[in-house]
CSV table of C-alpha atoms and ligand atoms in Angstrom, one decimal:
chain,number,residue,atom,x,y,z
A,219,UNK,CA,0.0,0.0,0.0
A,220,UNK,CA,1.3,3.8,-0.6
A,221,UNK,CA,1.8,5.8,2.0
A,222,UNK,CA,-1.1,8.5,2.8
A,223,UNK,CA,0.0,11.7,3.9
A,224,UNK,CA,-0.7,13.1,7.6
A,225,UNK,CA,-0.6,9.7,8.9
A,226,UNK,CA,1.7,8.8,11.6
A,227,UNK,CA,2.8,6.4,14.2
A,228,UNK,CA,4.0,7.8,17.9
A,229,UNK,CA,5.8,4.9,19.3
A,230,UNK,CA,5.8,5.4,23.2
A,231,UNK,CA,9.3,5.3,25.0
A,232,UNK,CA,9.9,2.9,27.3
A,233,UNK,CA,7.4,0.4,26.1
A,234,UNK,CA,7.9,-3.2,26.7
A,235,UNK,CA,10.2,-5.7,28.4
A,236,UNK,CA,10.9,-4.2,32.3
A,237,UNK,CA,13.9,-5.7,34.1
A,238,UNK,CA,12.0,-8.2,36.3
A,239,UNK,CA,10.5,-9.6,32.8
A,240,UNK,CA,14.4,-9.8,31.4
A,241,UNK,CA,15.0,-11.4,34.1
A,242,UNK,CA,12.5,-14.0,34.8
A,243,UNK,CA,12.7,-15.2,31.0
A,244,UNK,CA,16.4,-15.2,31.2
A,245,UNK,CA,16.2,-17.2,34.4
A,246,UNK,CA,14.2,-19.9,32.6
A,247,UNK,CA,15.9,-20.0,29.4
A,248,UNK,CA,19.3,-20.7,31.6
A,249,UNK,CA,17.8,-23.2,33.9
A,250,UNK,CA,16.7,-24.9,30.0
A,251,UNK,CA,20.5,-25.0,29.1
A,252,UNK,CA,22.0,-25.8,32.5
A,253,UNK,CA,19.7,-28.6,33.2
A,254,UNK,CA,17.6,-29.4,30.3
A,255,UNK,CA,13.8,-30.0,29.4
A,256,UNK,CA,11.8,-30.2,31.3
A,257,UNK,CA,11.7,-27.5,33.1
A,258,UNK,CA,8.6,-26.7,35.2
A,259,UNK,CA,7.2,-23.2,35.7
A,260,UNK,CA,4.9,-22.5,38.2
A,261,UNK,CA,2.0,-20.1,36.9
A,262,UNK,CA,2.9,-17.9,33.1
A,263,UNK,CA,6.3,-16.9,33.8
A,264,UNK,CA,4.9,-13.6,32.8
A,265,UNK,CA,1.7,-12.8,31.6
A,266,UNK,CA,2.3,-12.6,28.0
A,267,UNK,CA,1.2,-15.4,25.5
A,268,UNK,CA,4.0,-15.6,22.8
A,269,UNK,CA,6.6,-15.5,25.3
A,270,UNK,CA,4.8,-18.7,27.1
A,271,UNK,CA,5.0,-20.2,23.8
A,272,UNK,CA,8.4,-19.9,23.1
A,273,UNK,CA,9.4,-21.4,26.6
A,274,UNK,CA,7.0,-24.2,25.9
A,275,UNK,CA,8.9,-24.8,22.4
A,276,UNK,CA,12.2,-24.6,23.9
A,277,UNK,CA,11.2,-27.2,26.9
A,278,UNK,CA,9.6,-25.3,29.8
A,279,UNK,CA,6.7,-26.9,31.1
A,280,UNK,CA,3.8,-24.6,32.8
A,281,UNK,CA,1.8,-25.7,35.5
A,282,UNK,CA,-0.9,-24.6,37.9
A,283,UNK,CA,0.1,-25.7,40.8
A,284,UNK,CA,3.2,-27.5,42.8
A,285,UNK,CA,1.5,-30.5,43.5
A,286,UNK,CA,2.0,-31.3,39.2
A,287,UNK,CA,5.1,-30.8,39.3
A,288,UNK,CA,7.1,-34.4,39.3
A,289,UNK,CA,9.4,-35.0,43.0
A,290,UNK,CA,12.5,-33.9,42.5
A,291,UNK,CA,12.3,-31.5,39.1
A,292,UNK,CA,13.3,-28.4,38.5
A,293,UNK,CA,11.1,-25.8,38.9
A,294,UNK,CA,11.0,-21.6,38.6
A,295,UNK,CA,8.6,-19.4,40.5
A,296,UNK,CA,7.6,-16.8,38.2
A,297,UNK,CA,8.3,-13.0,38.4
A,298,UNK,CA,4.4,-12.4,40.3
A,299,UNK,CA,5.9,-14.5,43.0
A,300,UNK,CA,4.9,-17.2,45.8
A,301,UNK,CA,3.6,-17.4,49.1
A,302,UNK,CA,6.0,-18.7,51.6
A,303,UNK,CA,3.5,-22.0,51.9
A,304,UNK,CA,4.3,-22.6,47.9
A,305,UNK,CA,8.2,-22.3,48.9
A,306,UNK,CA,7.4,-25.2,51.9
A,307,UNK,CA,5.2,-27.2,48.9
A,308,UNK,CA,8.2,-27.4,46.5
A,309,UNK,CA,10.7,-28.5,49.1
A,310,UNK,CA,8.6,-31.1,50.8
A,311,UNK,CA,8.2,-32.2,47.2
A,312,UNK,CA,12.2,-32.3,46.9
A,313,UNK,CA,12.0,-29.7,44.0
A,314,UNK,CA,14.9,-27.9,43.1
A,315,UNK,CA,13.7,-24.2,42.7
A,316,UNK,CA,14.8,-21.0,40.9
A,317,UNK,CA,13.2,-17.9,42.0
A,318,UNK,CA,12.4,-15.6,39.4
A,319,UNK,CA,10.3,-13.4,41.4
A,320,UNK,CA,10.9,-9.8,40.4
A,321,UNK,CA,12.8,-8.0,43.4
A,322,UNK,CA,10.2,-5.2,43.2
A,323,UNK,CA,8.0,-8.0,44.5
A,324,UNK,CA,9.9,-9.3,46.9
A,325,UNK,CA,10.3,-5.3,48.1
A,326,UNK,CA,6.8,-5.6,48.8
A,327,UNK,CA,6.6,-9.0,50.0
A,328,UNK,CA,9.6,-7.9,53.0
A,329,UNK,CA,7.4,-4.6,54.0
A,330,UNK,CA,4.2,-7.1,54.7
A,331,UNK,CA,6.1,-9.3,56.5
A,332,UNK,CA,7.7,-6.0,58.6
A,333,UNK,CA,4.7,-4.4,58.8
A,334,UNK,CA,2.8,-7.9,60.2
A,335,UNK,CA,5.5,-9.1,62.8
A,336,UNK,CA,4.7,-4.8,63.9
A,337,UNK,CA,0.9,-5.7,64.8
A,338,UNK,CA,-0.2,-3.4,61.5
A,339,UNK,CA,-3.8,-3.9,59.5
A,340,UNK,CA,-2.2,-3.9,56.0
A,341,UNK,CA,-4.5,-2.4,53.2
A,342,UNK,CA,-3.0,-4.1,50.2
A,343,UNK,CA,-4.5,-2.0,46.7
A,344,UNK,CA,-4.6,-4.7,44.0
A,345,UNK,CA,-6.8,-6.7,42.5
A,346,UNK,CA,-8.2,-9.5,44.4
A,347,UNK,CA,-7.0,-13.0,42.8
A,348,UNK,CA,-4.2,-12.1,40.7
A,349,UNK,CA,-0.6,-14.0,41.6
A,350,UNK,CA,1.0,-11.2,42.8
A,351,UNK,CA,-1.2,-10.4,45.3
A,352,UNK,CA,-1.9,-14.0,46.6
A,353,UNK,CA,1.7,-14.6,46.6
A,354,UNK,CA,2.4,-11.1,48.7
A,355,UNK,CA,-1.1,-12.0,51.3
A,356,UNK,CA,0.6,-15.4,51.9
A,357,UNK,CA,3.5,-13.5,53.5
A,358,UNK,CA,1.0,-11.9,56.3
A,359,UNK,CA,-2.0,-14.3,56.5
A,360,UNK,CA,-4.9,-12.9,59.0
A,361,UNK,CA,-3.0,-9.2,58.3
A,362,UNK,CA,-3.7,-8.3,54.7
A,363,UNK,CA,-7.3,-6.8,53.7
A,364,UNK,CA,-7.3,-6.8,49.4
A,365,UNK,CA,-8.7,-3.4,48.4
A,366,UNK,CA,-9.9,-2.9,44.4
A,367,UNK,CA,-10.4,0.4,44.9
A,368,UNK,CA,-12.4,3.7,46.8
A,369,UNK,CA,-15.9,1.5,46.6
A,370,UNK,CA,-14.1,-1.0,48.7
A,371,UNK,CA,-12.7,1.1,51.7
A,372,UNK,CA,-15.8,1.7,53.5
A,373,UNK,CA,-16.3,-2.2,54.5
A,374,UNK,CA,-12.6,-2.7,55.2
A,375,UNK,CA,-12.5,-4.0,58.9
A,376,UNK,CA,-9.4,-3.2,61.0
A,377,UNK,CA,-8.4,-4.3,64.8
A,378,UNK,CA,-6.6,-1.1,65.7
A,379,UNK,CA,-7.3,2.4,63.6
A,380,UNK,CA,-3.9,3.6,64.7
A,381,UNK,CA,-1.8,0.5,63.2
A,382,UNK,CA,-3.3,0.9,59.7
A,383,UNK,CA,-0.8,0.8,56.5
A,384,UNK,CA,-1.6,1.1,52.9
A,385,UNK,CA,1.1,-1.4,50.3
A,386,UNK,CA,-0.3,-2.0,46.6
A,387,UNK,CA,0.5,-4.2,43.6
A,388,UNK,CA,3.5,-2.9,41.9
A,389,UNK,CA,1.7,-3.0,38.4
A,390,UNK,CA,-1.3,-0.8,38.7
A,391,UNK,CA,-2.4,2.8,37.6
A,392,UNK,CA,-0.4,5.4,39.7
A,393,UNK,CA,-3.2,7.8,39.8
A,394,UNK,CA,-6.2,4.9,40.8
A,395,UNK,CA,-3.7,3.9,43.5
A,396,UNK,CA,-3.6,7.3,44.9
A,397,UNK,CA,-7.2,7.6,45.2
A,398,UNK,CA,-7.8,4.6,46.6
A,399,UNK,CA,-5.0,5.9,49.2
A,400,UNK,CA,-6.8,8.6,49.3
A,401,UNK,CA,-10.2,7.4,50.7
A,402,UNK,CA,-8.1,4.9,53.1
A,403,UNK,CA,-6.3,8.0,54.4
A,404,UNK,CA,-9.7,9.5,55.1
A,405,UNK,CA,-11.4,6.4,56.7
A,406,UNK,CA,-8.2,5.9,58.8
A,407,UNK,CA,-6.3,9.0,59.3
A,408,UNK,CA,-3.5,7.5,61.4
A,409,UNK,CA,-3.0,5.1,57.7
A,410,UNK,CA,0.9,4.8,57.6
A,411,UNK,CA,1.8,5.0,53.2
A,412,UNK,CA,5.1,2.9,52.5
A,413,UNK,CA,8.9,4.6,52.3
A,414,UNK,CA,8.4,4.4,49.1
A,415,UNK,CA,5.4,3.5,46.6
A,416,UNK,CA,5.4,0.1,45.6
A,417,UNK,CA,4.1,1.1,42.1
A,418,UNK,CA,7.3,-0.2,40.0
A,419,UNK,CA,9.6,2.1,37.7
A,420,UNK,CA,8.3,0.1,34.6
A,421,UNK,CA,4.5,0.5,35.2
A,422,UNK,CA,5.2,4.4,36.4
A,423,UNK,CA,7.3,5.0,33.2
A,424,UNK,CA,5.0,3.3,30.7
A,425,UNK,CA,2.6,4.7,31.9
A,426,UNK,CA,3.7,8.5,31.8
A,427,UNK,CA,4.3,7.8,28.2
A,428,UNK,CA,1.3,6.5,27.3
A,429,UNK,CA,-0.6,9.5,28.9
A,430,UNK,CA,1.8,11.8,26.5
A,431,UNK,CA,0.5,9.9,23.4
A,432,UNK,CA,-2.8,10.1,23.9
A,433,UNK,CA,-2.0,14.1,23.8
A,434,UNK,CA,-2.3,13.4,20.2
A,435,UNK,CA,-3.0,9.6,19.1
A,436,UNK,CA,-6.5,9.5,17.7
A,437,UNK,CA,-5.5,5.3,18.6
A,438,UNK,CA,-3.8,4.0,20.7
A,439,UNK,CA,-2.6,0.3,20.7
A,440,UNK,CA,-0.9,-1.2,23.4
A,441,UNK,CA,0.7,-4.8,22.7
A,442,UNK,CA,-0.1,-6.9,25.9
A,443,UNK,CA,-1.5,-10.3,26.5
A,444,UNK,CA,-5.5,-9.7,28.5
A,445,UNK,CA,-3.5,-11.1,31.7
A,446,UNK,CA,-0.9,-8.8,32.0
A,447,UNK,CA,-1.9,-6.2,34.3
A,448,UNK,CA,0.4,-3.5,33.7
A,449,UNK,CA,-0.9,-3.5,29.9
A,450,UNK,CA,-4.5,-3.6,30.9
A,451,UNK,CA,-4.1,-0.3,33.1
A,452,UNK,CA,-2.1,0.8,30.1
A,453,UNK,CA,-5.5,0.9,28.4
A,454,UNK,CA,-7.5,2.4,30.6
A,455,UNK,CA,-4.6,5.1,31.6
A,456,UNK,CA,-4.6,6.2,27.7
A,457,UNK,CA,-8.7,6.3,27.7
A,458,UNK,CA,-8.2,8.3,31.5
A,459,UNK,CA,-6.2,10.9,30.2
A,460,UNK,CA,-8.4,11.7,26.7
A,461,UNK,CA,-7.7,9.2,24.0
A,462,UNK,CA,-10.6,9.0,21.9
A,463,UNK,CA,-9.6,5.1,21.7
A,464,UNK,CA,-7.3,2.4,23.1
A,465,UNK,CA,-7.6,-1.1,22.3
A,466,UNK,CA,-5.4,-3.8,24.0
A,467,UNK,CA,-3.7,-6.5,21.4
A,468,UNK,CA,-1.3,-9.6,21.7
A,469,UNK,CA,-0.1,-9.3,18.2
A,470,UNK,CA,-0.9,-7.4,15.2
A,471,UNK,CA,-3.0,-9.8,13.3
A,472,UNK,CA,-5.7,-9.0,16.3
A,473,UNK,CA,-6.1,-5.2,14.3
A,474,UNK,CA,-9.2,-4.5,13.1
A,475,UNK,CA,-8.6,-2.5,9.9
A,476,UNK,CA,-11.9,-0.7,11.1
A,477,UNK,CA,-10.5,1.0,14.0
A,478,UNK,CA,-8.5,3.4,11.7
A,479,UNK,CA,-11.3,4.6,9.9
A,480,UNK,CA,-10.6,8.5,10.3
A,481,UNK,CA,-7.7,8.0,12.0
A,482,UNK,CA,-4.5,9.6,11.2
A,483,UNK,CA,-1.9,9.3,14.5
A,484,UNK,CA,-1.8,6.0,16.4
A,485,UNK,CA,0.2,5.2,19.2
A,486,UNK,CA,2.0,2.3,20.0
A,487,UNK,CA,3.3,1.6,23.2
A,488,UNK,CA,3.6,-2.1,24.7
A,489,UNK,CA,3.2,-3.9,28.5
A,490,UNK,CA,6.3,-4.7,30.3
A,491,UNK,CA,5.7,-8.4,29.6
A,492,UNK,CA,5.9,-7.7,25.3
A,493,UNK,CA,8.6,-8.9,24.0
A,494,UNK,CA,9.3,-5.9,21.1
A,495,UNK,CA,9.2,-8.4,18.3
A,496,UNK,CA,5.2,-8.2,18.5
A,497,UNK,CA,5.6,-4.2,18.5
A,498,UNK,CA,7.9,-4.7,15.4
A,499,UNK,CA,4.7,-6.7,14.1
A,500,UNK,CA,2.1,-3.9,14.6
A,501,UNK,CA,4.3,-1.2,13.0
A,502,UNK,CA,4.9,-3.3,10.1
A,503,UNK,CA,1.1,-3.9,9.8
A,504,UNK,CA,0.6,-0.1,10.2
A,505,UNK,CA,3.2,1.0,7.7
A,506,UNK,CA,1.1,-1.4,4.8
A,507,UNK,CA,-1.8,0.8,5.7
A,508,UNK,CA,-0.1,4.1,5.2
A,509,UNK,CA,1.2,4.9,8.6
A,510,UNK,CA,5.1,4.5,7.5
A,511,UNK,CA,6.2,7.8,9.7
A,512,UNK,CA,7.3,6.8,13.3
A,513,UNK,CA,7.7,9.4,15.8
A,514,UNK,CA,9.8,8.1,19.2
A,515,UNK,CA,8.0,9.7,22.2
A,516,UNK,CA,10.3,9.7,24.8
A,517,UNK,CA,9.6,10.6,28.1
A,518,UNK,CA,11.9,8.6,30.2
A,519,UNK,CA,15.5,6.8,30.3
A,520,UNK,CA,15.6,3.1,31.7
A,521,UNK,CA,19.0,1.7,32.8
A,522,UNK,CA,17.6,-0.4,35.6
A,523,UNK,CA,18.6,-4.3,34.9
A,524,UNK,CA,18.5,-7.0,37.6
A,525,UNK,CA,21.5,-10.1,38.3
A,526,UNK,CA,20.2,-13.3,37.5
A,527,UNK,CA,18.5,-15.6,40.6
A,528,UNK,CA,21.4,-16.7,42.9
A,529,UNK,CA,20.0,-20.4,42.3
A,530,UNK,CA,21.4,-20.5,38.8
A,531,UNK,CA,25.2,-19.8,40.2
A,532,UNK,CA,24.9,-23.3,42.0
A,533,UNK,CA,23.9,-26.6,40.8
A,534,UNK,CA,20.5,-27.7,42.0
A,535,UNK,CA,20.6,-31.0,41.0
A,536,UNK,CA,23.3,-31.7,43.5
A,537,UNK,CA,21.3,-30.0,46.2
A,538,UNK,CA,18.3,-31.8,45.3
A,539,UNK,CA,20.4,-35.2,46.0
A,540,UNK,CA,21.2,-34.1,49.5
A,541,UNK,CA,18.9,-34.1,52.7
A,542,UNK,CA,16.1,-31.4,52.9
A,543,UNK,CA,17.2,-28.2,54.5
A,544,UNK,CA,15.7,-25.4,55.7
A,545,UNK,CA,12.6,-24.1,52.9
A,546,UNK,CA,15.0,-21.1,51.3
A,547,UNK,CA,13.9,-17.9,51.7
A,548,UNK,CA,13.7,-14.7,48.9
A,549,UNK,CA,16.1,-12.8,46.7
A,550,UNK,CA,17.8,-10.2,48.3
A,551,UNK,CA,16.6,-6.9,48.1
A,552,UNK,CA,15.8,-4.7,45.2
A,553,UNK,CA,18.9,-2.7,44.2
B,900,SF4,FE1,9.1,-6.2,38.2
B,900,SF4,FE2,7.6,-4.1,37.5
B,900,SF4,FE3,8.5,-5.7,35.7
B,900,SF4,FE4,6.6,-6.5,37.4
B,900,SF4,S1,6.4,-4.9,35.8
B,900,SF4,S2,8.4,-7.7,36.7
B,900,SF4,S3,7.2,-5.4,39.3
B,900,SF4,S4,9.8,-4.4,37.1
């Protein structure tokens, strides 16, 4: 097709792959070459369906729960993290383990547990059912209260108002955190907020970028599998802050041509579980419909990277031969 004049791509800066993502794949991809297929992975390693696929291709095996994975296998927690009962599972079952939880999680995991053992009511901001948070409630059972958002706040129940503290998932919309805050802070003045918010770099970054596209995008497209929650809130941050439209895609043969009726700018920005291949894949389908001008909107510079788990420096296999220690406890902390 020949180009048309006037219409343009902004491609969002940073978009896509986070360091805990990088990570987590990595992690699994070595654990495939040190030890070999299979290798079971507890829950998506991330939530993002092509990269899933590749794994599988390459020898990764998913699973639901511990209890499917084969005695004595190896096995990698994925970035959303465990509970510390999932940990006990997997070494009563004589796993081996790798733990590719993302050490933003495990930040958050550490203040629940500090906040418990202190007598506090934690308010944890997330959405009730999704890995991260059962993995980070498992850390403080009978202290954590999930909160969705302002409509929940009222019915929150709490055994002292003056040991209250708000923590959140680390993927959600900055400003629907803060007004959930917000209304906790007015039910419970006392409400301690964390050192630091737990909303990650990634999720803060992609999703100041997206808000500066939809300055201008008539579309926006953001390349994300329907369980990632960092590209779902990527939608709804674009639609938030005035985009006419935002649509949420895994690859770009999920386009409908009809959405760019009387559209001349799209954005295109990408969840930090897309790998950029499938953004590579939407601009190509874009530029055989005329959009061939791409326009970089930067609005931040990402240097953050994460070392590897400390499992992979040892060999598991041997460890797994030898008599069951003590269940082994998280990363250490975030850099
Ligand atoms: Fe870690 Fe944030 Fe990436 Fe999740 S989105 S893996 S918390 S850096």
């Amino acid at each position: 097709m020949t180009a048309s004049p006037g219409r343009k791509v902004l491609l969002a800066s940073p978009r896509g792959w986070c360091a805990g993502v990088d990570r987590a794949v990595l992690a699994v991809e070595k654990a495939l070459e040190q030890y070999g297929p299979p290798v079971y992975v507890r829950h998506e390693i991330v939530h993002n369906t092509h990269v899933v696929r590749t794994l599988e291709e390459k020898g990764a095996v998913f699973v639901d729960t511990t209890a499917q994975i084969p005695e004595g296998s190896i096995a990698v927690f994925s970035a959303h993290g465990v509970a510390p009962a999932v940990r006990a599972e997997a070494a009563a079952r004589g796993l081996a383990t790798i733990d590719a939880t993302c050490p933003l999680v495990t930040k958050v995991h550490k203040e629940a547990v500090r906040f418990a053992k202190a007598g506090y009511d934690i308010m944890l901001i997330g959405h009730e059912g999704h890995e991260e948070v059962i993995g980070t409630s498992g850390e403080a059972p009978g202290h954590i209260t999930v909160v969705g958002g302002p409509q929940d706040v009222g019915s929150v129940a709490v055994r002292d108002e003056s040991k209250v503290v708000w923590l959140s998932q680390t993927t959600l919309s900055v400003d629907e955190t803060m007004e959930t805050a917000g209304a906790l802070k007015r039910r419970f003045p006392a409400l301690v907020s964390p050192a630091s918010d737990d909303i990650c770099y990634a999720s803060q970054n992609r999703q100041t970028a997206v808000k500066k596209l939809a300055e201008e995008a008539e579309l926006i497209l953001v390349v994300g599998s329907s369980t990632s929650s960092n590209s779902a809130r990527l939608v709804e941050v674009a639609l938030h802050a005035g985009a006419p439209a935002a649509r949420l895609i895994d690859r770009a043969e999920e386009i409908d041509p009809v959405w760019l009726r009387d559209v001349a700018t799209v954005g295109v920005t990408s969840g930090a579980s897309a790998p950029e291949v499938l953004v590579t894949g939407v601009l190509e389908w874009l530029a055989d419909r005329g959009f061939d001008e791409v326009e970089l909107v930067e609005t931040a510079e990402e240097t953050i990277t994460f070392s590897l788990p400390k499992e992979l420096r040892r060999n598991l296999r041997d460890e797994a031969a030898a008599p069951p220690g003590p269940v082994p406890r998280h990363d250490p902390p975030a850099p």
